[in-house]
PDB file of C-alpha atoms in Angstrom:
ATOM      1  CA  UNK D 390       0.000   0.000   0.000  1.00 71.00           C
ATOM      2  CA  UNK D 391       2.901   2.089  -0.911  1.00 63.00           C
ATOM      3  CA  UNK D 392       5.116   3.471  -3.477  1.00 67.00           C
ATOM      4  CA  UNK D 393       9.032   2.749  -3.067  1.00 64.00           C
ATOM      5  CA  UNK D 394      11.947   4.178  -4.595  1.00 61.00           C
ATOM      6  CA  UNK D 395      15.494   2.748  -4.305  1.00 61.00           C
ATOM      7  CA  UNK D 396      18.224   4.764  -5.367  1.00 71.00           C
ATOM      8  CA  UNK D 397      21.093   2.400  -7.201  1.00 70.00           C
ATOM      9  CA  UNK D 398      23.641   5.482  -6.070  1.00 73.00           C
ATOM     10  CA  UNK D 399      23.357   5.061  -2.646  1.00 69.00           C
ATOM     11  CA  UNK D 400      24.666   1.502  -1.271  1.00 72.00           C
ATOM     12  CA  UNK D 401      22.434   0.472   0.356  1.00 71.00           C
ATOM     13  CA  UNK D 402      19.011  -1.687   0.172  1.00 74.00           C
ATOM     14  CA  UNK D 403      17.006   0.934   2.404  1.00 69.00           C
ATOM     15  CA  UNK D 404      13.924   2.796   0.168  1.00 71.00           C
ATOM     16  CA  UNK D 405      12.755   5.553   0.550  1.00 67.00           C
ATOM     17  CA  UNK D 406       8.759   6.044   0.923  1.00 68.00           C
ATOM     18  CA  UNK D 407       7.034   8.593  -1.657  1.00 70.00           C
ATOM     19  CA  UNK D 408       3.645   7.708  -0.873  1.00 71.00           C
ATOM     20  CA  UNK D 409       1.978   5.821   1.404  1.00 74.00           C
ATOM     21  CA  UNK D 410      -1.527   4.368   2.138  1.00 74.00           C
ATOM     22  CA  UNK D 411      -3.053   4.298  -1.565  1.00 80.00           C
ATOM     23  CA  UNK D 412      -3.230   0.638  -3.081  1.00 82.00           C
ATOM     24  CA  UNK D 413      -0.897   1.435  -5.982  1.00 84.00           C
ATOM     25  CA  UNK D 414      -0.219  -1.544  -8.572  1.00 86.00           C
ATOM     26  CA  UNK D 415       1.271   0.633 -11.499  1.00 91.00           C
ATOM     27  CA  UNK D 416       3.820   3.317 -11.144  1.00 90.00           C
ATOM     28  CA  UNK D 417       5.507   5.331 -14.317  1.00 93.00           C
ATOM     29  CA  UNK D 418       7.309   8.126 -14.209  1.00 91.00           C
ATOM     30  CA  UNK D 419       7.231  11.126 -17.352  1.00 94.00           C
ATOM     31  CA  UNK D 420      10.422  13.444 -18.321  1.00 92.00           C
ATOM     32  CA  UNK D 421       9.595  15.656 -15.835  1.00 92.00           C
ATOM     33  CA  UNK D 422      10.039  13.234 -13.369  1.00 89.00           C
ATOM     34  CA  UNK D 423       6.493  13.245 -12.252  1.00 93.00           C
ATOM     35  CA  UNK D 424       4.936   9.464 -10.698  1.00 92.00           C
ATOM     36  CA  UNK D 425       2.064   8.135 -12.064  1.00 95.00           C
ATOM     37  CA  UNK D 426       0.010   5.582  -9.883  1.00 92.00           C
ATOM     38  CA  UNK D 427      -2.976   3.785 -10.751  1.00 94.00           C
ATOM     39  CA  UNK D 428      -5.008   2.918  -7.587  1.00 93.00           C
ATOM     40  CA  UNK D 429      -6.915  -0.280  -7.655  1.00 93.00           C
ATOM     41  CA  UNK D 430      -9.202   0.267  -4.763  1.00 93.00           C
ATOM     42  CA  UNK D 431     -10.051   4.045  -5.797  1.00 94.00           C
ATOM     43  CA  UNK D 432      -9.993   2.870  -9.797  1.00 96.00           C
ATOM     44  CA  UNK D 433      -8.105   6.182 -10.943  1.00 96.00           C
ATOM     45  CA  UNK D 434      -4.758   7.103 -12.069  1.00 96.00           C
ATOM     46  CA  UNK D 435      -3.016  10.195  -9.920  1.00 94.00           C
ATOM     47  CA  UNK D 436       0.186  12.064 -10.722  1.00 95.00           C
ATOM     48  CA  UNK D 437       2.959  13.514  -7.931  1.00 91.00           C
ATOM     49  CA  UNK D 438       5.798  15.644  -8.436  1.00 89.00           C
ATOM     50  CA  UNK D 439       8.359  13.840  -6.602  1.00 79.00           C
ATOM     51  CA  UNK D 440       9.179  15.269  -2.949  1.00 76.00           C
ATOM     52  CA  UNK D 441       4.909  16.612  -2.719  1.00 81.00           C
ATOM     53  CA  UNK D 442       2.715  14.899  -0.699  1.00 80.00           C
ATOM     54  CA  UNK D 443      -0.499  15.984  -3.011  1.00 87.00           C
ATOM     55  CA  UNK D 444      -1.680  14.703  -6.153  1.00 89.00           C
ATOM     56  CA  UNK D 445      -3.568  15.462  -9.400  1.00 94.00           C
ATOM     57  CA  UNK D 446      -6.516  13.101 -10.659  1.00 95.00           C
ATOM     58  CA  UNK D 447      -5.528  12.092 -14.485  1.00 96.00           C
ATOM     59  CA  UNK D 448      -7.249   9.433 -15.196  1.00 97.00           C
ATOM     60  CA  UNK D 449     -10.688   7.837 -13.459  1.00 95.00           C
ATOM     61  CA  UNK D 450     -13.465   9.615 -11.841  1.00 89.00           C
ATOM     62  CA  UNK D 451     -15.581   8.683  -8.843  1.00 74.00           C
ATOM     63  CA  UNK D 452     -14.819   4.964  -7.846  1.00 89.00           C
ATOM     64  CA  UNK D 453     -15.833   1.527 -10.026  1.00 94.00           C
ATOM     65  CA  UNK D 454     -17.829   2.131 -13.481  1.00 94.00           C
ATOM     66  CA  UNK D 455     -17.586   1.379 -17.386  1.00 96.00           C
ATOM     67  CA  UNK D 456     -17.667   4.684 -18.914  1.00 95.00           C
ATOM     68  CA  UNK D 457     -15.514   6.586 -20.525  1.00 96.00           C
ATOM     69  CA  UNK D 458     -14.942   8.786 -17.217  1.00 96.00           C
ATOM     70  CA  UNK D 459     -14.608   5.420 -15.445  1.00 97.00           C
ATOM     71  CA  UNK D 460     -12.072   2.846 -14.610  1.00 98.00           C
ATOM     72  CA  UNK D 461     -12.203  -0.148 -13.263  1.00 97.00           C
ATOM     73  CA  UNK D 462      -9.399  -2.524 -11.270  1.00 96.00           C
ATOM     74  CA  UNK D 463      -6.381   0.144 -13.201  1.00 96.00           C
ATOM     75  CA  UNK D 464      -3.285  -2.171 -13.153  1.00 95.00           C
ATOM     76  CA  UNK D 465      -0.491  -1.132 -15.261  1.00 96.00           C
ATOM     77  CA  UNK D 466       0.807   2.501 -17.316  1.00 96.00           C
ATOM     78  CA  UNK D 467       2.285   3.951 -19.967  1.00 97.00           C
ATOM     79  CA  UNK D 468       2.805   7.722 -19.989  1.00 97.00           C
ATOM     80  CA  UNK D 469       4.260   9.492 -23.538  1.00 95.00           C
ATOM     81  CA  UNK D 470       5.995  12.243 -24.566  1.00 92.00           C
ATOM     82  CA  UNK D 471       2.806  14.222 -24.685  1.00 93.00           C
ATOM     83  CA  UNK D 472       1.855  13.127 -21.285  1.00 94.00           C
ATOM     84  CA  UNK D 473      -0.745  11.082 -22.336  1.00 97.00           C
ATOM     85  CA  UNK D 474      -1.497   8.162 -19.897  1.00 97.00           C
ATOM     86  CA  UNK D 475      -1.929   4.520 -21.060  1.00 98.00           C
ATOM     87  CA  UNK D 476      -4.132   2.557 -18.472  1.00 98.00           C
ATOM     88  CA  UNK D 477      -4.667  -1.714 -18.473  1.00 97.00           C
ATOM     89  CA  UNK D 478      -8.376  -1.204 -17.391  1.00 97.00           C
ATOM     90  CA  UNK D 479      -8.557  -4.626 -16.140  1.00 96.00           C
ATOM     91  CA  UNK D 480     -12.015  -4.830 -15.487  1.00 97.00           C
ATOM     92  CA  UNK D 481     -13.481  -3.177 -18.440  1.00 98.00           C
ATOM     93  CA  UNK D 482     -10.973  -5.460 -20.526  1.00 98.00           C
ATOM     94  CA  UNK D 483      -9.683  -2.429 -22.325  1.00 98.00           C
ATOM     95  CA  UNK D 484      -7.082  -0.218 -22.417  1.00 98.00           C
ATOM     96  CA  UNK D 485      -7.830   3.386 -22.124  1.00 98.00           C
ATOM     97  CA  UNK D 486      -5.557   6.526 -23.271  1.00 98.00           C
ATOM     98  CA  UNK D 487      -6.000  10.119 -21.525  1.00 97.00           C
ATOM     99  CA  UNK D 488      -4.466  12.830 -22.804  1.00 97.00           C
ATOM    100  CA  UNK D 489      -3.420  15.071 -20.193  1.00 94.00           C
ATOM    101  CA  UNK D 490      -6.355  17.531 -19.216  1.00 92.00           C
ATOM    102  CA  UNK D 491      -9.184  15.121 -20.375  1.00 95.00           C
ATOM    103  CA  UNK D 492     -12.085  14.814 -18.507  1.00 94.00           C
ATOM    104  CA  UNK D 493     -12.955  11.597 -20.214  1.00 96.00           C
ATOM    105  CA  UNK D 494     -10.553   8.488 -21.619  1.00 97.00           C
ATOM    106  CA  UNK D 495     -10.326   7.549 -25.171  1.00 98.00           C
ATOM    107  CA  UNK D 496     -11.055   3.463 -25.657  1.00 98.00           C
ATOM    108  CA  UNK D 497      -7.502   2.070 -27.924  1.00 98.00           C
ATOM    109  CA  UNK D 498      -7.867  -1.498 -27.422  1.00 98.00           C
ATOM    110  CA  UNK D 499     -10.434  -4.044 -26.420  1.00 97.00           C
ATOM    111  CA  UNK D 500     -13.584  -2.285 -25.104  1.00 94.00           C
ATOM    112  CA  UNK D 501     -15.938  -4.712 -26.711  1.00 95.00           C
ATOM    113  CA  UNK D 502     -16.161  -7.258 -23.327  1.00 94.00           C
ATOM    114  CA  UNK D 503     -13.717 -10.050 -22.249  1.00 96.00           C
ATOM    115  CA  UNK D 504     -12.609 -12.577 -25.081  1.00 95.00           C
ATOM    116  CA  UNK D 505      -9.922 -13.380 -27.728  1.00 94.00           C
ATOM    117  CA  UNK D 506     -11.653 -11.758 -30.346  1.00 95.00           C
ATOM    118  CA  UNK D 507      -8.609  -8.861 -32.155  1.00 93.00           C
ATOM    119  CA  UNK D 508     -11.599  -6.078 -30.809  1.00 94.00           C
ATOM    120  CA  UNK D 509     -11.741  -7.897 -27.449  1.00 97.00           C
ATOM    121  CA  UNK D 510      -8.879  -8.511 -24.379  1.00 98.00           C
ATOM    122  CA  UNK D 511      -9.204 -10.604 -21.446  1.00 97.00           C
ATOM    123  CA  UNK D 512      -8.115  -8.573 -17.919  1.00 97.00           C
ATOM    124  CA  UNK D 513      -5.222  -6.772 -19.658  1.00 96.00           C
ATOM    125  CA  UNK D 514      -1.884  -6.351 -17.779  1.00 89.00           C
ATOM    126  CA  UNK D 515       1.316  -4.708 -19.076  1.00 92.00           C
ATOM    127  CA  UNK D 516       1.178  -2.531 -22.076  1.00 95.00           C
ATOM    128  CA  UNK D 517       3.747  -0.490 -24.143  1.00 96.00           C
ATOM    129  CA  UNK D 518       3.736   2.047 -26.497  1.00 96.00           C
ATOM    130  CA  UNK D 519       6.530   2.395 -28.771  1.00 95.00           C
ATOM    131  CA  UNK D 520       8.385   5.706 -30.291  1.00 92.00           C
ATOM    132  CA  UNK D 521       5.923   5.246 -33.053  1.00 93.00           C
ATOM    133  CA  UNK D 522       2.940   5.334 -31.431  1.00 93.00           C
ATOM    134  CA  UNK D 523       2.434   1.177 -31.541  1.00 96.00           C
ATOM    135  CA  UNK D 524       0.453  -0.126 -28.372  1.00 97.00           C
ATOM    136  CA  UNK D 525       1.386  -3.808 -27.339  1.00 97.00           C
ATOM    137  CA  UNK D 526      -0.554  -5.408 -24.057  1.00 96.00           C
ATOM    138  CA  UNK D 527       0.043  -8.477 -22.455  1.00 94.00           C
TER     139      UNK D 527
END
């Protein structure tokens, strides 16, 4: 219920605590060095400048649901050069891209229920998007 950081620099195995008491699963960080944490238990995606104690809501709105506002079960991230966040929406079987700002996500894989259909996934887990814009989920 925590997110860790251990610094390869410093010699030793101790971490150092950036947040605490959210159920975090996925963690990415952007150029800026900004962490992004999807929150299982609160299904939404939040953003901290490293060293603050406060967040911003970027993905995810208002707990469990299948709209486009909604996530549901968020496991793992992506975030691009544009800032854009990637989210495994486990539950919805989909994976769902916000661009930074958006009130509501943007459906780029799966969406149509759980199955092995090429329009369907089945509880997505890691993605990646590559320098051309290629998404590839697990």
């Amino acid at each position: 219920k925590r997110g860790v950081r251990w610094s390869r620099r410093s010699g030793t195995t101790q971490g150092e605590i950036l947040i605490d008491g959210i159920a975090c699963y996925g963690l990415a960080v952007d150029e800026q060095r900004n962490l992004y944490v999807s929150d299982v238990a609160k299904h939404d995606v939040r953003r901290y400048q490293l060293g603050e104690k406060h967040s911003t809501l970027v993905a995810g709105v208002n707990g469990d649901g299948d709209g486009l506002n909604h996530l549901s079960e968020p496991k793992y991230l992506f975030v691009d050069r544009d800032h854009s966040v990637y989210v495994s929406d486990r539950n919805n079987h989909r994976v769902m891209k916000w661009v930074e700002g958006a009130k509501e996500g943007i459906v780029v894989a799966g969406g149509k229920g759980k199955g092995n259909a090429l329009t369907q996934l089945h509880y997505p887990s890691g993605l990646f998007v590559d320098s051309l814009g290629t998404l590839y989920v697990a």
